[in-house]
Amino acid sequence: QVQLVESGGGLVQPGGSLRLSCAASRSIFKLNAMGWYRQAPGKERELVATFITSSSTKYADSVKGRFTISRDNAKNTVHLQMNSLKPEDTAVYYCNALWAGSSFWGQGTQVTVSS
């Protein structure tokens, strides 16, 4: 089992920034992948950014150049720095980890971009 706890969501104006964090209950070195997804009302959950190896990343086209995923191995934590936020970034953001053939999800954190 892997427990994931997200933090850092909130309300921000367009053009603003937020930093999300996801703390894992086991060493992130042992995870096959770890990253962020989001789900807006009435839409399917979609990939935002993820580590596909310990150093290789993948981003959704819609966030490239604005969002940056990073990791703190000592704290078993992955961060998502979100800059130049747009109203269309409004969603519940979920942390995801793949380990031992299973997929694990955090509880989600709401990000609202509105003036």
mmCIF file with all atom_site columns, N, CA and C in Angstrom, residues 38-46 86-94 109-113:
data_model
loop_
_atom_site.group_PDB
_atom_site.id
_atom_site.type_symbol
_atom_site.label_atom_id
_atom_site.label_alt_id
_atom_site.label_comp_id
_atom_site.label_asym_id
_atom_site.label_entity_id
_atom_site.label_seq_id
_atom_site.pdbx_PDB_ins_code
_atom_site.Cartn_x
_atom_site.Cartn_y
_atom_site.Cartn_z
_atom_site.occupancy
_atom_site.B_iso_or_equiv
_atom_site.pdbx_formal_charge
_atom_site.auth_seq_id
_atom_site.auth_comp_id
_atom_site.auth_asym_id
_atom_site.auth_atom_id
_atom_site.pdbx_PDB_model_num
ATOM 1  N N  . ARG A 1 38  ? -5.643  15.748 -12.879 1.00 0.00 ? 38  ARG A N  1
ATOM 2  C CA . ARG A 1 38  ? -6.694  16.673 -12.460 1.00 0.00 ? 38  ARG A CA 1
ATOM 3  C C  . ARG A 1 38  ? -8.019  16.299 -13.108 1.00 0.00 ? 38  ARG A C  1
ATOM 4  N N  . GLN A 1 39  ? -9.090  16.724 -12.431 1.00 0.00 ? 39  GLN A N  1
ATOM 5  C CA . GLN A 1 39  ? -10.432 16.472 -12.947 1.00 0.00 ? 39  GLN A CA 1
ATOM 6  C C  . GLN A 1 39  ? -11.288 17.696 -12.737 1.00 0.00 ? 39  GLN A C  1
ATOM 7  N N  . ALA A 1 40  ? -11.728 18.275 -13.834 1.00 0.00 ? 40  ALA A N  1
ATOM 8  C CA . ALA A 1 40  ? -12.624 19.427 -13.788 1.00 0.00 ? 40  ALA A CA 1
ATOM 9  C C  . ALA A 1 40  ? -14.066 18.928 -13.804 1.00 0.00 ? 40  ALA A C  1
ATOM 10 N N  . PRO A 1 41  ? -15.008 19.730 -13.330 1.00 0.00 ? 41  PRO A N  1
ATOM 11 C CA . PRO A 1 41  ? -16.415 19.309 -13.313 1.00 0.00 ? 41  PRO A CA 1
ATOM 12 C C  . PRO A 1 41  ? -16.894 18.910 -14.705 1.00 0.00 ? 41  PRO A C  1
ATOM 13 N N  . GLY A 1 42  ? -17.495 17.731 -14.784 1.00 0.00 ? 42  GLY A N  1
ATOM 14 C CA . GLY A 1 42  ? -18.042 17.261 -16.048 1.00 0.00 ? 42  GLY A CA 1
ATOM 15 C C  . GLY A 1 42  ? -17.027 16.724 -17.030 1.00 0.00 ? 42  GLY A C  1
ATOM 16 N N  . LYS A 1 43  ? -15.768 16.640 -16.605 1.00 0.00 ? 43  LYS A N  1
ATOM 17 C CA . LYS A 1 43  ? -14.712 16.156 -17.497 1.00 0.00 ? 43  LYS A CA 1
ATOM 18 C C  . LYS A 1 43  ? -14.024 14.945 -16.900 1.00 0.00 ? 43  LYS A C  1
ATOM 19 N N  . GLU A 1 44  ? -13.325 14.204 -17.761 1.00 0.00 ? 44  GLU A N  1
ATOM 20 C CA . GLU A 1 44  ? -12.583 13.042 -17.303 1.00 0.00 ? 44  GLU A CA 1
ATOM 21 C C  . GLU A 1 44  ? -11.279 13.472 -16.628 1.00 0.00 ? 44  GLU A C  1
ATOM 22 N N  . ARG A 1 45  ? -10.777 12.606 -15.768 1.00 0.00 ? 45  ARG A N  1
ATOM 23 C CA . ARG A 1 45  ? -9.499  12.864 -15.127 1.00 0.00 ? 45  ARG A CA 1
ATOM 24 C C  . ARG A 1 45  ? -8.403  12.803 -16.193 1.00 0.00 ? 45  ARG A C  1
ATOM 25 N N  . GLU A 1 46  ? -7.461  13.758 -16.126 1.00 0.00 ? 46  GLU A N  1
ATOM 26 C CA . GLU A 1 46  ? -6.417  13.828 -17.131 1.00 0.00 ? 46  GLU A CA 1
ATOM 27 C C  . GLU A 1 46  ? -5.049  14.000 -16.482 1.00 0.00 ? 46  GLU A C  1
ATOM 28 N N  . LYS A 1 86  ? -4.539  29.729 -15.280 1.00 0.00 ? 86  LYS A N  1
ATOM 29 C CA . LYS A 1 86  ? -5.669  30.155 -16.094 1.00 0.00 ? 86  LYS A CA 1
ATOM 30 C C  . LYS A 1 86  ? -6.957  29.603 -15.496 1.00 0.00 ? 86  LYS A C  1
ATOM 31 N N  . PRO A 1 87  ? -8.083  30.230 -15.788 1.00 0.00 ? 87  PRO A N  1
ATOM 32 C CA . PRO A 1 87  ? -9.355  29.686 -15.283 1.00 0.00 ? 87  PRO A CA 1
ATOM 33 C C  . PRO A 1 87  ? -9.573  28.222 -15.695 1.00 0.00 ? 87  PRO A C  1
ATOM 34 N N  . GLU A 1 88  ? -9.087  27.846 -16.846 1.00 0.00 ? 88  GLU A N  1
ATOM 35 C CA . GLU A 1 88  ? -9.265  26.460 -17.292 1.00 0.00 ? 88  GLU A CA 1
ATOM 36 C C  . GLU A 1 88  ? -8.397  25.465 -16.526 1.00 0.00 ? 88  GLU A C  1
ATOM 37 N N  . ASP A 1 89  ? -7.520  25.941 -15.664 1.00 0.00 ? 89  ASP A N  1
ATOM 38 C CA . ASP A 1 89  ? -6.768  25.057 -14.774 1.00 0.00 ? 89  ASP A CA 1
ATOM 39 C C  . ASP A 1 89  ? -7.574  24.676 -13.534 1.00 0.00 ? 89  ASP A C  1
ATOM 40 N N  . THR A 1 90  ? -8.737  25.274 -13.364 1.00 0.00 ? 90  THR A N  1
ATOM 41 C CA . THR A 1 90  ? -9.585  24.951 -12.219 1.00 0.00 ? 90  THR A CA 1
ATOM 42 C C  . THR A 1 90  ? -9.998  23.492 -12.251 1.00 0.00 ? 90  THR A C  1
ATOM 43 N N  . ALA A 1 91  ? -9.721  22.783 -11.162 1.00 0.00 ? 91  ALA A N  1
ATOM 44 C CA . ALA A 1 91  ? -10.007 21.350 -11.093 1.00 0.00 ? 91  ALA A CA 1
ATOM 45 C C  . ALA A 1 91  ? -9.625  20.844 -9.703  1.00 0.00 ? 91  ALA A C  1
ATOM 46 N N  . VAL A 1 92  ? -9.998  19.607 -9.443  1.00 0.00 ? 92  VAL A N  1
ATOM 47 C CA . VAL A 1 92  ? -9.437  18.892 -8.299  1.00 0.00 ? 92  VAL A CA 1
ATOM 48 C C  . VAL A 1 92  ? -8.178  18.186 -8.793  1.00 0.00 ? 92  VAL A C  1
ATOM 49 N N  . TYR A 1 93  ? -7.082  18.418 -8.107  1.00 0.00 ? 93  TYR A N  1
ATOM 50 C CA . TYR A 1 93  ? -5.796  17.843 -8.479  1.00 0.00 ? 93  TYR A CA 1
ATOM 51 C C  . TYR A 1 93  ? -5.510  16.642 -7.583  1.00 0.00 ? 93  TYR A C  1
ATOM 52 N N  . TYR A 1 94  ? -5.156  15.538 -8.225  1.00 0.00 ? 94  TYR A N  1
ATOM 53 C CA . TYR A 1 94  ? -4.908  14.284 -7.520  1.00 0.00 ? 94  TYR A CA 1
ATOM 54 C C  . TYR A 1 94  ? -3.465  13.843 -7.720  1.00 0.00 ? 94  TYR A C  1
ATOM 55 N N  . THR A 1 109 ? -6.981  17.740 -4.058  1.00 0.00 ? 109 THR A N  1
ATOM 56 C CA . THR A 1 109 ? -6.969  19.099 -3.515  1.00 0.00 ? 109 THR A CA 1
ATOM 57 C C  . THR A 1 109 ? -7.531  20.053 -4.579  1.00 0.00 ? 109 THR A C  1
ATOM 58 N N  . GLN A 1 110 ? -8.428  20.930 -4.150  1.00 0.00 ? 110 GLN A N  1
ATOM 59 C CA . GLN A 1 110 ? -9.116  21.813 -5.088  1.00 0.00 ? 110 GLN A CA 1
ATOM 60 C C  . GLN A 1 110 ? -8.234  23.004 -5.455  1.00 0.00 ? 110 GLN A C  1
ATOM 61 N N  . VAL A 1 111 ? -8.150  23.261 -6.744  1.00 0.00 ? 111 VAL A N  1
ATOM 62 C CA . VAL A 1 111 ? -7.493  24.465 -7.259  1.00 0.00 ? 111 VAL A CA 1
ATOM 63 C C  . VAL A 1 111 ? -8.539  25.250 -8.047  1.00 0.00 ? 111 VAL A C  1
ATOM 64 N N  . THR A 1 112 ? -8.755  26.492 -7.642  1.00 0.00 ? 112 THR A N  1
ATOM 65 C CA . THR A 1 112 ? -9.726  27.348 -8.311  1.00 0.00 ? 112 THR A CA 1
ATOM 66 C C  . THR A 1 112 ? -9.020  28.615 -8.787  1.00 0.00 ? 112 THR A C  1
ATOM 67 N N  . VAL A 1 113 ? -9.112  28.871 -10.083 1.00 0.00 ? 113 VAL A N  1
ATOM 68 C CA . VAL A 1 113 ? -8.491  30.059 -10.670 1.00 0.00 ? 113 VAL A CA 1
ATOM 69 C C  . VAL A 1 113 ? -9.615  30.993 -11.117 1.00 0.00 ? 113 VAL A C  1
#
